[in-house]
């Protein structure tokens, strides 16, 4: 954690302390294993999280496949959009020709995703597929332009390529950029190949611009700052690619993983439902290029050292938008599910098959002969059954019957629907047990009270049922849907219940993960960004702290035999404890959601109670202002602080704070 600074919390000595709470922590008897997958990430292309976000491509509509072929582009001079290009699944391209007078210009200009930002002394890789259809040679002048500049020259940096011959070829050139600039466009001029030569008609397809400095330096790469922020969470599992986009508004727009692999030029465009889902936040230029597709997702999992958890369509399109009575039109009939099940089988082969298998070969041909070692697979996102219609579970059963037989080594994840309680949840939860899914995915975007009252939620769960995957959750403050500290504190409080119940809670992922400040549809979100920078929210730091101090095994922590979960008489305290074998430490997490500081007597019990500790680290996330949030302008307002102390069983947890006590042996 880069921003962790050493700080003596001097103010604590002058704090008024309300009560002393004795927490008994049994250090002799370790409890359940805390799964390595416990704290993970979930990425969906919402809020321009993938295209225009993590995926570092800077050109929007690079293949001219948006329904309006020139959306995001300004074309000038003599141009034509044609549809007999070299890439079968993306057939459109642009033809540039002589505008008829030497003083006139032909070309195209791309606005990027909310503009194009470039950084000082960084290089950018321009590439394009091109040809001169009538033969000959031409030049394409490439400029990064500032249309609003008061300087003489709009061009801020540039390069050029020479296109030659009738065959389509990929051309690449590096732009060596000297100054940091935002809100630029990428302008391409058709020029004569040589001084005095005439203009030669030129076709352009798949126009692309990437920083050379991507995450791991990959050409079809990810934004380094955002990928680094994800990596710094030390996620244990990575759920992708959604969310609602898995289901689609209709079957046609569902996410089909096979469309997202192979050469990027030939990955067919899909709409992104978040372009229109909320009419009050409408983004008509939001599409999925699939440049960040399943291969790239698996690579990221490998980079982050975490398990991959792909989610596939179960044959139901979004149930919020499609009435089940229209089954024939909008959902796949039960008898027609085979291709969907085959997609799941093929995905397992793509991830785990060796290079001699059909889909393993596709992966190997993409540059990854080694298997990805897939262990988890989600079937369906937020689906549900009706009282008189097993819309979801009938489909899920068909998948499980085949998948479990052919791939018993994989853990399968069902869902309890969009709600954390209520009719849909009550119908589905017992059915997940009957169907013997390995885990079920619960979603809860809830307000402050829900989180504060939910401290013992998992203590009450059936221990013999499937394990829990809290796959989407966040505290949505009443009337305050932003990433203020208070929301993150209540998430931290609730998460002590994940840890205490690690015997049945095996995975958790906050949602959504990413949001562009100019293109969001849903908030709060874990990481916000613009084209230049990203900011880690308070909730990010909570997730990061849980990930970093995950521990290996639960230790029982009680106050008067009760779990510390914001219960009566506990003054808004939530706590959990674990043992970290690598650190050789006992770790106690405490969220004080109350208005007063509380004194804690951490009473280690059991045979090994006379433990000798060498040092005590106290990590605190706190701010006096509950509404404070980290912003792109002010990213470090609330960050974790580290204090080193002589080991002492008596500690003080300040009001409205999250603290982690690491007792190192
Ligand atoms: O995270 C945003 C959306 O919330 C997801 O797409 C969906 O699963 C849930 O309704």
XYZ file of C-alpha atoms and ligand atoms in Angstrom:
675
model
C 0.000 0.000 0.000
C 1.850 3.037 -1.261
C 0.062 5.733 0.685
C 0.383 4.047 4.039
C 2.193 6.540 6.219
C 3.440 6.317 9.758
C 1.483 8.531 12.085
C 1.116 8.729 15.784
C -2.537 9.306 16.498
C -1.748 11.859 19.171
C -5.325 13.005 19.262
C -6.373 9.717 20.795
C -4.865 10.604 24.135
C -7.218 13.541 24.439
C -10.258 11.632 23.168
C -13.209 11.188 25.488
C -13.725 7.463 25.817
C -17.262 6.246 26.336
C -17.006 2.662 27.540
C -14.651 -0.253 27.841
C -15.593 -3.311 25.825
C -13.900 -6.608 26.531
C -13.504 -8.726 23.440
C -12.621 -12.356 24.123
C -10.464 -13.785 21.381
C -9.850 -17.496 21.582
C -6.324 -17.936 20.275
C -6.081 -21.685 20.950
C -8.784 -22.884 18.656
C -8.604 -21.711 15.089
C -11.827 -21.580 13.113
C -12.563 -21.843 9.412
C -10.044 -21.203 6.688
C -10.424 -17.802 5.109
C -10.488 -18.577 1.418
C -7.874 -16.888 -0.785
C -10.858 -15.854 -2.927
C -12.508 -14.004 -0.039
C -11.925 -10.439 -1.274
C -12.007 -9.952 -5.009
C -13.054 -7.651 -7.808
C -15.934 -7.602 -10.248
C -15.617 -5.740 -13.531
C -18.480 -4.947 -15.836
C -18.362 -2.564 -18.764
C -20.619 -0.015 -17.094
C -19.652 3.657 -16.546
C -17.175 3.278 -19.477
C -15.264 0.903 -17.225
C -13.820 -1.177 -20.088
C -14.145 0.702 -23.408
C -13.063 4.239 -22.550
C -11.672 3.029 -19.208
C -9.413 0.139 -18.295
C -9.010 -0.824 -21.951
C -6.383 1.656 -23.096
C -7.663 2.176 -26.661
C -8.086 5.930 -27.190
C -10.087 5.861 -30.442
C -13.843 5.463 -30.180
C -15.591 3.544 -32.965
C -12.221 2.541 -34.380
C -13.773 0.085 -36.837
C -16.622 2.334 -38.032
C -19.109 -0.292 -36.822
C -21.340 1.862 -34.635
C -24.843 1.935 -36.165
C -24.042 5.450 -37.326
C -20.734 4.543 -38.984
C -19.117 7.901 -38.333
C -20.243 8.375 -34.749
C -17.295 9.808 -32.841
C -15.691 10.922 -36.107
C -15.734 14.121 -38.127
C -15.043 13.459 -41.764
C -14.064 16.181 -44.232
C -13.291 16.494 -47.917
C -14.137 13.565 -50.154
C -14.873 10.469 -48.130
C -17.085 7.429 -48.267
C -17.994 4.692 -45.763
C -17.860 1.267 -47.382
C -18.691 -2.190 -46.068
C -16.597 -4.704 -47.980
C -13.539 -4.477 -45.722
C -11.007 -7.141 -44.794
C -12.606 -8.114 -41.472
C -15.689 -10.203 -41.944
C -17.272 -9.335 -38.612
C -16.399 -5.631 -38.853
C -16.845 -4.923 -42.563
C -16.984 -1.113 -42.542
C -14.110 1.174 -43.418
C -13.548 4.666 -44.778
C -12.341 5.598 -48.227
C -10.485 8.929 -48.553
C -10.099 10.505 -51.997
C -8.877 13.653 -53.677
C -11.162 16.557 -52.657
C -10.659 18.190 -56.046
C -8.403 21.116 -55.274
C -4.854 21.272 -53.871
C -5.969 23.681 -51.130
C -8.748 21.430 -49.908
C -8.321 18.520 -47.497
C -9.745 15.060 -47.054
C -9.526 13.240 -43.751
C -11.187 12.096 -40.566
C -10.949 13.179 -36.963
C -11.809 11.122 -33.882
C -13.004 12.686 -30.644
C -11.815 9.826 -28.441
C -13.710 8.885 -25.306
C -14.598 12.282 -23.839
C -11.485 13.600 -25.591
C -7.989 12.196 -25.778
C -5.436 12.829 -23.020
C -1.712 12.489 -23.487
C 1.127 12.805 -21.013
C 4.444 14.594 -21.088
C 7.297 12.661 -22.689
C 5.191 9.584 -23.327
C 4.899 7.638 -26.544
C 1.684 6.597 -28.284
C 1.283 3.838 -30.816
C -0.868 4.766 -33.796
C -1.955 1.919 -36.034
C -4.320 1.473 -38.932
C -5.181 -1.093 -41.566
C -4.913 0.578 -44.960
C -4.539 0.141 -48.692
C -4.561 2.200 -51.876
C -7.398 0.434 -53.721
C -6.360 1.731 -57.128
C -2.688 1.084 -56.473
C 0.061 3.608 -55.850
C 1.245 5.240 -52.691
C -0.149 7.805 -50.258
C 0.691 9.389 -46.989
C -1.545 9.650 -43.945
C -0.556 12.511 -41.719
C -1.506 11.797 -38.104
C -2.007 14.657 -35.675
C -3.110 14.999 -32.091
C -4.990 18.286 -32.280
C -6.294 20.756 -29.761
C -9.277 22.369 -31.418
C -9.616 24.920 -28.626
C -6.047 26.130 -28.515
C -5.282 29.853 -28.704
C -1.829 28.921 -30.036
C -1.053 29.136 -33.749
C -0.939 25.428 -34.362
C -3.723 23.035 -33.405
C -1.399 20.078 -33.828
C 0.262 19.147 -30.542
C 2.124 16.064 -31.711
C 2.014 13.717 -34.649
C 3.516 11.265 -37.048
C 2.789 9.882 -40.503
C 2.593 6.615 -42.358
C 3.081 5.774 -46.014
C 0.459 3.445 -47.457
C 1.417 1.458 -50.502
C -0.298 -1.052 -52.727
C -3.697 -2.597 -53.194
C -3.450 -5.115 -50.340
C -4.733 -4.396 -46.855
C -1.833 -4.115 -44.418
C -1.388 -2.964 -40.860
C 0.700 0.206 -40.503
C 2.115 1.411 -37.208
C 3.844 4.627 -36.167
C 4.872 6.052 -32.810
C 3.869 9.528 -31.693
C 6.515 10.978 -29.436
C 4.517 13.348 -27.288
C 6.229 16.132 -25.375
C 3.529 17.854 -23.323
C 0.637 16.817 -21.102
C -2.643 17.737 -22.815
C -6.279 16.837 -22.366
C -9.291 17.042 -24.663
C -7.390 16.415 -27.890
C -8.652 14.707 -31.050
C -6.892 12.427 -33.473
C -6.880 13.949 -36.957
C -5.823 12.068 -40.086
C -5.135 13.916 -43.360
C -4.806 12.288 -46.752
C -1.536 13.613 -48.254
C 0.546 12.923 -51.355
C 3.221 10.305 -50.715
C 5.869 12.685 -51.953
C 6.125 16.371 -52.590
C 4.629 17.172 -55.979
C 2.831 13.820 -56.289
C -0.948 13.626 -56.610
C -3.365 12.400 -53.950
C -4.020 8.681 -54.125
C -7.288 7.183 -52.899
C -6.718 5.400 -49.604
C -8.875 3.096 -47.476
C -8.591 3.093 -43.689
C -9.884 0.486 -41.242
C -9.425 -0.166 -37.512
C -7.812 3.149 -36.601
C -6.191 2.760 -33.211
C -4.155 4.720 -30.690
C -2.696 3.288 -27.489
C -0.123 4.527 -25.023
C 2.992 2.375 -25.415
C 3.197 2.388 -21.641
C 0.276 0.072 -20.940
C -0.040 -2.384 -18.051
C 2.721 -4.977 -18.665
C 3.541 -3.163 -21.938
C 0.980 -5.145 -23.939
C -0.004 -3.719 -27.333
C -3.690 -4.509 -26.930
C -3.205 -3.293 -23.404
C -4.864 -1.881 -20.328
C -4.442 1.538 -18.756
C -1.502 1.201 -16.449
C -2.790 3.387 -13.619
C -6.141 1.612 -13.391
C -4.686 -1.880 -13.736
C -2.127 -1.025 -11.073
C -4.896 0.134 -8.750
C -6.673 -3.188 -9.290
C -3.482 -5.118 -8.734
C -2.887 -3.180 -5.502
C -6.157 -4.558 -4.149
C -4.516 -7.999 -4.172
C -7.787 -9.502 -5.338
C -8.363 -13.179 -4.691
C -10.966 -13.600 -7.416
C -11.998 -11.650 -10.504
C -15.617 -11.890 -11.636
C -16.254 -10.770 -15.219
C -17.698 -9.567 -17.601
C -20.962 -8.528 -15.798
C -23.603 -7.974 -14.492
C -26.514 -7.104 -16.656
C -24.416 -7.009 -19.828
C -24.080 -10.791 -19.560
C -27.846 -11.143 -19.919
C -28.383 -8.438 -22.542
C -31.482 -6.360 -23.003
C -32.473 -9.094 -25.402
C -30.772 -12.333 -26.375
C -29.083 -10.710 -29.324
C -27.266 -8.205 -27.136
C -26.156 -10.749 -24.493
C -22.435 -11.145 -23.913
C -21.073 -13.957 -26.079
C -17.533 -14.790 -25.043
C -16.619 -16.320 -28.394
C -17.080 -12.895 -29.999
C -14.474 -11.448 -27.658
C -11.453 -13.557 -28.580
C -9.151 -13.807 -31.591
C -7.724 -10.833 -33.508
C -9.203 -7.596 -32.134
C -9.930 -6.337 -35.640
C -12.467 -9.095 -36.120
C -14.261 -9.038 -32.786
C -17.766 -7.900 -33.655
C -19.148 -4.836 -31.958
C -21.989 -5.264 -29.495
C -24.220 -2.598 -28.064
C -23.744 -1.730 -24.430
C -27.062 -1.705 -22.603
C -25.757 0.997 -20.257
C -25.955 3.406 -23.153
C -29.744 3.521 -22.743
C -30.688 1.692 -19.525
C -31.177 4.952 -17.664
C -32.807 7.555 -19.874
C -31.736 10.177 -17.325
C -28.115 9.247 -17.944
C -28.051 8.571 -21.653
C -24.824 7.746 -23.552
C -25.677 7.029 -27.189
C -22.038 6.388 -28.094
C -21.487 3.561 -25.578
C -20.719 0.253 -27.312
C -18.615 -2.808 -26.558
C -15.643 -3.235 -28.873
C -14.537 -6.371 -26.964
C -10.922 -5.241 -27.224
C -10.943 -6.265 -23.583
C -12.338 -9.747 -24.070
C -12.136 -13.073 -22.303
C -8.503 -13.702 -23.249
C -7.506 -10.347 -21.762
C -9.633 -10.989 -18.679
C -7.867 -14.294 -18.097
C -4.490 -12.601 -18.569
C -5.404 -10.008 -15.961
C -6.359 -12.753 -13.522
C -2.973 -14.304 -14.092
C -1.267 -10.928 -13.594
C -3.134 -10.310 -10.355
C -2.538 -13.862 -9.146
C -6.255 -14.434 -8.610
C -8.919 -16.908 -9.659
C -10.992 -16.162 -12.743
C -14.741 -16.228 -12.379
C -16.435 -15.813 -15.751
C -20.216 -15.514 -15.811
C -22.247 -16.771 -18.759
C -25.754 -16.173 -20.012
C -28.155 -18.870 -18.854
C -30.505 -18.196 -21.751
C -32.579 -15.550 -19.993
C -32.243 -11.989 -21.154
C -32.567 -9.289 -18.494
C -35.695 -10.198 -16.549
C -36.292 -6.624 -15.480
C -36.837 -5.731 -19.101
C -38.413 -8.881 -20.434
C -41.573 -10.460 -19.170
C -41.232 -14.219 -18.814
C -44.586 -14.628 -20.527
C -42.804 -13.527 -23.703
C -40.525 -16.524 -23.371
C -40.574 -17.477 -27.001
C -39.494 -14.038 -28.054
C -36.992 -12.891 -25.486
C -35.641 -15.940 -23.662
C -34.271 -19.230 -24.878
C -36.798 -22.005 -24.573
C -35.661 -24.859 -22.342
C -35.371 -27.225 -25.259
C -33.139 -24.847 -27.165
C -30.480 -24.361 -24.506
C -27.888 -26.713 -25.978
C -25.813 -24.063 -27.754
C -25.632 -22.072 -24.516
C -24.470 -25.122 -22.594
C -21.997 -25.852 -25.357
C -20.644 -22.317 -24.952
C -19.937 -23.137 -21.314
C -18.210 -26.406 -22.207
C -16.168 -24.652 -24.865
C -15.190 -21.935 -22.422
C -13.828 -24.527 -20.012
C -11.858 -25.999 -22.901
C -10.643 -22.552 -23.974
C -9.392 -21.907 -20.440
C -8.118 -25.331 -19.456
C -7.782 -27.524 -22.537
C -4.350 -28.230 -23.924
C -3.291 -26.938 -27.308
C -4.468 -30.120 -29.020
C -8.113 -29.341 -28.223
C -10.176 -27.087 -30.488
C -10.591 -24.238 -28.042
C -7.303 -24.795 -26.249
C -5.659 -24.267 -29.626
C -7.457 -20.950 -30.039
C -5.997 -19.852 -26.715
C -2.546 -21.164 -27.665
C -2.733 -19.347 -31.011
C -3.472 -16.154 -29.119
C -0.145 -16.560 -27.352
C -0.994 -18.552 -24.237
C -0.198 -22.246 -24.664
C -0.432 -22.852 -20.912
C -3.935 -23.363 -19.552
C -5.489 -20.604 -17.457
C -6.560 -23.104 -14.806
C -10.175 -22.022 -14.530
C -11.855 -23.236 -11.330
C -15.131 -21.296 -11.112
C -17.985 -20.615 -13.479
C -21.109 -18.512 -12.936
C -24.339 -19.375 -14.750
C -26.648 -16.386 -15.005
C -26.451 -13.002 -13.376
C -29.484 -11.593 -11.571
C -32.053 -14.199 -12.585
C -35.073 -15.366 -10.719
C -37.945 -17.824 -10.629
C -41.623 -16.929 -10.354
C -44.013 -18.696 -8.022
C -45.450 -20.629 -10.934
C -42.484 -20.673 -13.266
C -38.970 -21.974 -12.572
C -37.620 -19.611 -15.211
C -34.077 -19.635 -13.880
C -33.662 -22.860 -11.980
C -35.071 -25.019 -14.769
C -32.401 -23.587 -17.067
C -29.682 -23.752 -14.449
C -30.457 -27.427 -13.853
C -29.959 -28.184 -17.530
C -26.533 -26.538 -17.405
C -25.547 -28.282 -14.173
C -26.627 -31.723 -15.354
C -24.172 -31.526 -18.229
C -21.408 -29.443 -16.688
C -21.084 -31.325 -13.426
C -20.868 -34.595 -15.265
C -18.269 -33.430 -17.764
C -16.361 -31.066 -15.490
C -16.755 -32.027 -11.836
C -13.501 -30.188 -11.118
C -15.167 -26.786 -11.659
C -17.153 -24.991 -8.951
C -20.487 -23.722 -10.266
C -22.142 -20.551 -9.097
C -25.868 -19.886 -9.205
C -27.655 -16.765 -8.068
C -30.222 -15.746 -5.494
C -31.392 -12.947 -7.762
C -31.171 -9.185 -7.523
C -32.291 -8.860 -3.891
C -30.736 -9.755 -0.586
C -34.129 -10.723 0.862
C -37.771 -10.824 -0.166
C -39.774 -13.023 -2.473
C -37.218 -13.686 -5.186
C -34.500 -14.441 -2.659
C -36.763 -16.659 -0.568
C -37.748 -18.714 -3.598
C -34.223 -19.095 -4.898
C -32.099 -19.675 -1.826
C -33.513 -23.138 -0.969
C -33.480 -24.092 -4.638
C -29.766 -23.361 -4.845
C -29.293 -25.897 -2.082
C -31.455 -28.459 -3.869
C -29.540 -27.960 -7.089
C -26.261 -28.329 -5.182
C -24.530 -25.337 -6.672
C -21.156 -24.812 -5.041
C -21.753 -21.145 -4.342
C -24.576 -18.708 -4.847
C -24.209 -15.120 -5.806
C -26.011 -12.547 -3.638
C -26.391 -8.884 -4.568
C -27.102 -6.046 -2.185
C -26.948 -2.351 -2.943
C -28.495 -1.150 0.295
C -28.688 1.884 2.561
C -26.932 2.680 5.822
C -29.501 1.011 8.102
C -29.375 -2.196 6.131
C -25.625 -2.440 6.549
C -25.714 -1.460 10.222
C -28.491 -3.918 10.988
C -26.925 -6.716 8.961
C -23.951 -7.508 11.174
C -25.182 -11.014 11.993
C -26.673 -11.846 8.581
C -24.356 -14.748 7.868
C -24.265 -16.061 11.437
C -27.813 -17.221 10.742
C -27.108 -19.009 7.447
C -27.495 -22.718 6.887
C -24.047 -24.265 7.259
C -24.990 -27.165 5.005
C -26.040 -25.101 2.018
C -23.857 -23.750 -0.773
C -21.135 -21.264 0.111
C -21.889 -17.563 -0.289
C -20.503 -15.306 -2.964
C -21.462 -11.717 -2.175
C -20.970 -10.837 -5.831
C -22.251 -7.263 -5.933
C -22.657 -4.978 -2.975
C -22.133 -1.415 -1.836
C -23.619 0.914 0.736
C -25.825 3.377 -1.120
C -26.382 6.240 1.279
C -29.928 7.481 1.473
C -30.119 10.367 -0.951
C -26.312 10.375 -1.067
C -25.192 7.983 -3.697
C -21.558 8.880 -3.628
C -18.351 7.480 -2.244
C -18.281 9.333 1.044
C -16.443 7.929 4.025
C -19.564 7.010 5.980
C -20.693 4.492 3.345
C -17.297 2.843 3.345
C -17.281 2.617 7.142
C -20.551 0.701 7.111
C -19.224 -1.600 4.419
C -16.190 -2.252 6.623
C -18.479 -2.973 9.556
C -20.566 -5.415 7.531
C -17.446 -7.128 6.205
C -16.481 -8.273 9.701
C -19.476 -10.601 9.239
C -17.920 -11.994 6.046
C -14.759 -12.794 7.926
C -16.423 -14.226 11.031
C -18.466 -16.505 8.755
C -15.624 -17.537 6.496
C -16.801 -21.130 6.824
C -19.645 -20.255 4.439
C -18.677 -16.896 2.917
C -16.029 -17.749 0.355
C -16.028 -14.798 -2.015
C -17.041 -11.160 -2.001
C -16.768 -8.426 -4.616
C -17.820 -4.782 -4.300
C -19.633 -3.287 -7.310
C -19.370 -1.526 -9.618
C -15.626 -1.321 -9.884
C -14.880 1.544 -12.281
C -16.491 4.806 -13.368
C -15.488 7.541 -15.803
C -16.306 10.928 -14.295
C -17.846 12.008 -17.613
C -19.601 8.769 -18.453
C -21.117 7.146 -15.407
C -24.526 5.531 -15.159
C -24.268 4.052 -11.651
C -22.667 5.190 -8.436
C -21.036 4.742 -5.989
C -18.116 2.944 -7.618
C -14.813 1.709 -6.279
C -12.432 3.640 -8.547
C -13.225 6.833 -10.443
C -11.158 8.062 -13.328
C -10.894 10.589 -16.110
C -8.711 10.218 -19.175
C -5.595 11.192 -17.270
C -5.868 9.880 -13.722
C -7.789 7.674 -11.368
C -8.774 8.046 -7.745
C -9.175 5.411 -5.047
C -12.327 5.908 -3.014
C -12.698 5.316 0.723
C -14.422 2.039 -0.172
C -11.361 1.118 -2.225
C -9.175 1.486 0.839
C -11.550 -0.670 2.878
C -11.363 -3.395 0.234
C -7.618 -3.046 0.061
C -7.213 -3.307 3.824
C -9.349 -6.421 3.973
C -7.363 -7.927 1.090
C -3.998 -7.061 2.583
C -4.902 -8.247 6.092
C -7.067 -11.164 5.007
C -5.419 -13.694 7.309
C -5.682 -17.474 7.005
C -8.023 -18.725 9.708
C -10.813 -17.194 11.710
C -10.437 -16.725 15.447
C -13.556 -16.564 17.553
C -14.105 -13.041 18.869
C -17.017 -12.336 21.194
C -18.211 -9.813 23.712
C -20.101 -11.561 26.498
C -20.386 -14.621 24.212
C -22.026 -12.635 21.420
C -20.441 -11.800 18.074
C -19.462 -8.150 17.920
C -21.815 -7.045 15.182
C -23.411 -3.781 16.190
C -25.726 -5.569 18.602
C -27.500 -4.056 21.560
C -25.056 -2.694 24.106
C -22.157 -2.848 21.667
C -22.138 0.887 20.976
C -21.986 0.483 17.200
C -18.897 -1.744 17.279
C -18.308 -4.504 14.742
C -15.275 -6.779 15.001
C -13.643 -9.949 13.757
C -10.340 -11.694 14.320
C -8.095 -13.999 12.393
C -4.664 -15.499 12.408
C -2.177 -14.723 9.669
C 0.320 -17.549 9.509
C 2.666 -15.854 7.032
C 2.949 -12.730 9.142
C 2.885 -14.812 12.316
C 0.338 -12.357 13.600
C -3.102 -12.095 15.105
C -5.230 -9.578 13.266
C -8.283 -7.872 14.699
C -10.538 -5.679 12.594
C -12.839 -3.218 14.332
C -15.317 -0.762 12.871
C -16.622 1.807 15.308
C -19.751 3.182 13.671
C -20.775 5.083 16.803
C -20.252 8.719 17.710
C -17.907 8.042 20.604
C -14.485 6.526 20.998
C -14.527 3.160 22.730
C -11.888 1.537 24.824
C -11.233 -2.097 23.944
C -9.772 -4.750 26.172
C -8.542 -7.370 23.727
C -8.577 -10.404 25.949
C -6.756 -13.331 24.411
C -8.197 -16.525 25.852
C -7.440 -20.230 25.521
C -4.299 -22.175 26.297
C -2.049 -19.874 24.339
C -3.339 -16.717 25.945
C 0.093 -15.696 27.239
C 1.270 -14.874 23.786
C 4.303 -12.683 23.462
C 3.932 -10.019 20.819
C 6.869 -8.144 19.373
C 4.989 -5.227 17.941
C 1.524 -3.870 17.358
C 0.615 -2.154 14.122
C -2.598 -0.148 14.081
C -3.992 0.828 10.708
C -6.754 3.429 10.749
C -9.146 4.747 8.155
C -10.905 7.780 9.552
C -11.978 11.314 8.828
C -13.914 13.701 11.028
C -16.257 14.553 8.183
C -18.525 11.628 7.307
C -19.320 13.214 3.941
C -15.705 13.502 2.909
C -14.669 11.626 -0.222
C -11.542 11.299 -2.315
C -11.927 13.034 -5.651
C -9.881 13.343 -8.809
C -9.013 16.878 -7.714
C -8.237 15.838 -4.150
C -7.427 12.131 -4.227
C -5.735 11.657 -0.861
C -8.159 13.195 1.619
C -8.939 9.886 3.290
C -6.225 7.246 3.258
C -5.139 4.578 5.738
C -2.621 5.630 8.377
C -0.224 3.300 10.113
C 0.801 3.673 13.750
C 3.379 1.465 15.441
C 2.893 0.798 19.139
C 4.264 -1.312 21.907
C 1.951 -4.299 22.109
C -0.842 -3.594 24.566
C -4.156 -5.360 25.029
C -5.891 -2.082 25.802
C -6.571 0.007 22.720
C -8.888 2.848 21.885
C -10.927 2.831 18.709
C -11.853 6.377 17.736
C -15.446 7.272 16.901
C -16.462 6.631 13.297
C -13.332 4.742 12.314
C -12.149 1.480 10.933
C -9.068 0.030 12.588
C -6.963 -3.053 12.085
C -4.770 -4.234 14.937
C -1.911 -6.456 13.835
C -0.308 -8.194 16.812
C 2.965 -9.547 15.461
C 4.612 -12.424 17.254
O -23.454 -3.265 -10.891
C -24.449 -2.704 -11.661
C -25.574 -3.676 -11.964
O -26.218 -4.001 -10.773
C -25.166 -5.009 -12.503
O -25.006 -5.002 -13.869
C -26.311 -5.897 -12.125
O -25.920 -7.220 -11.927
C -26.881 -5.237 -10.902
O -28.233 -5.002 -11.057
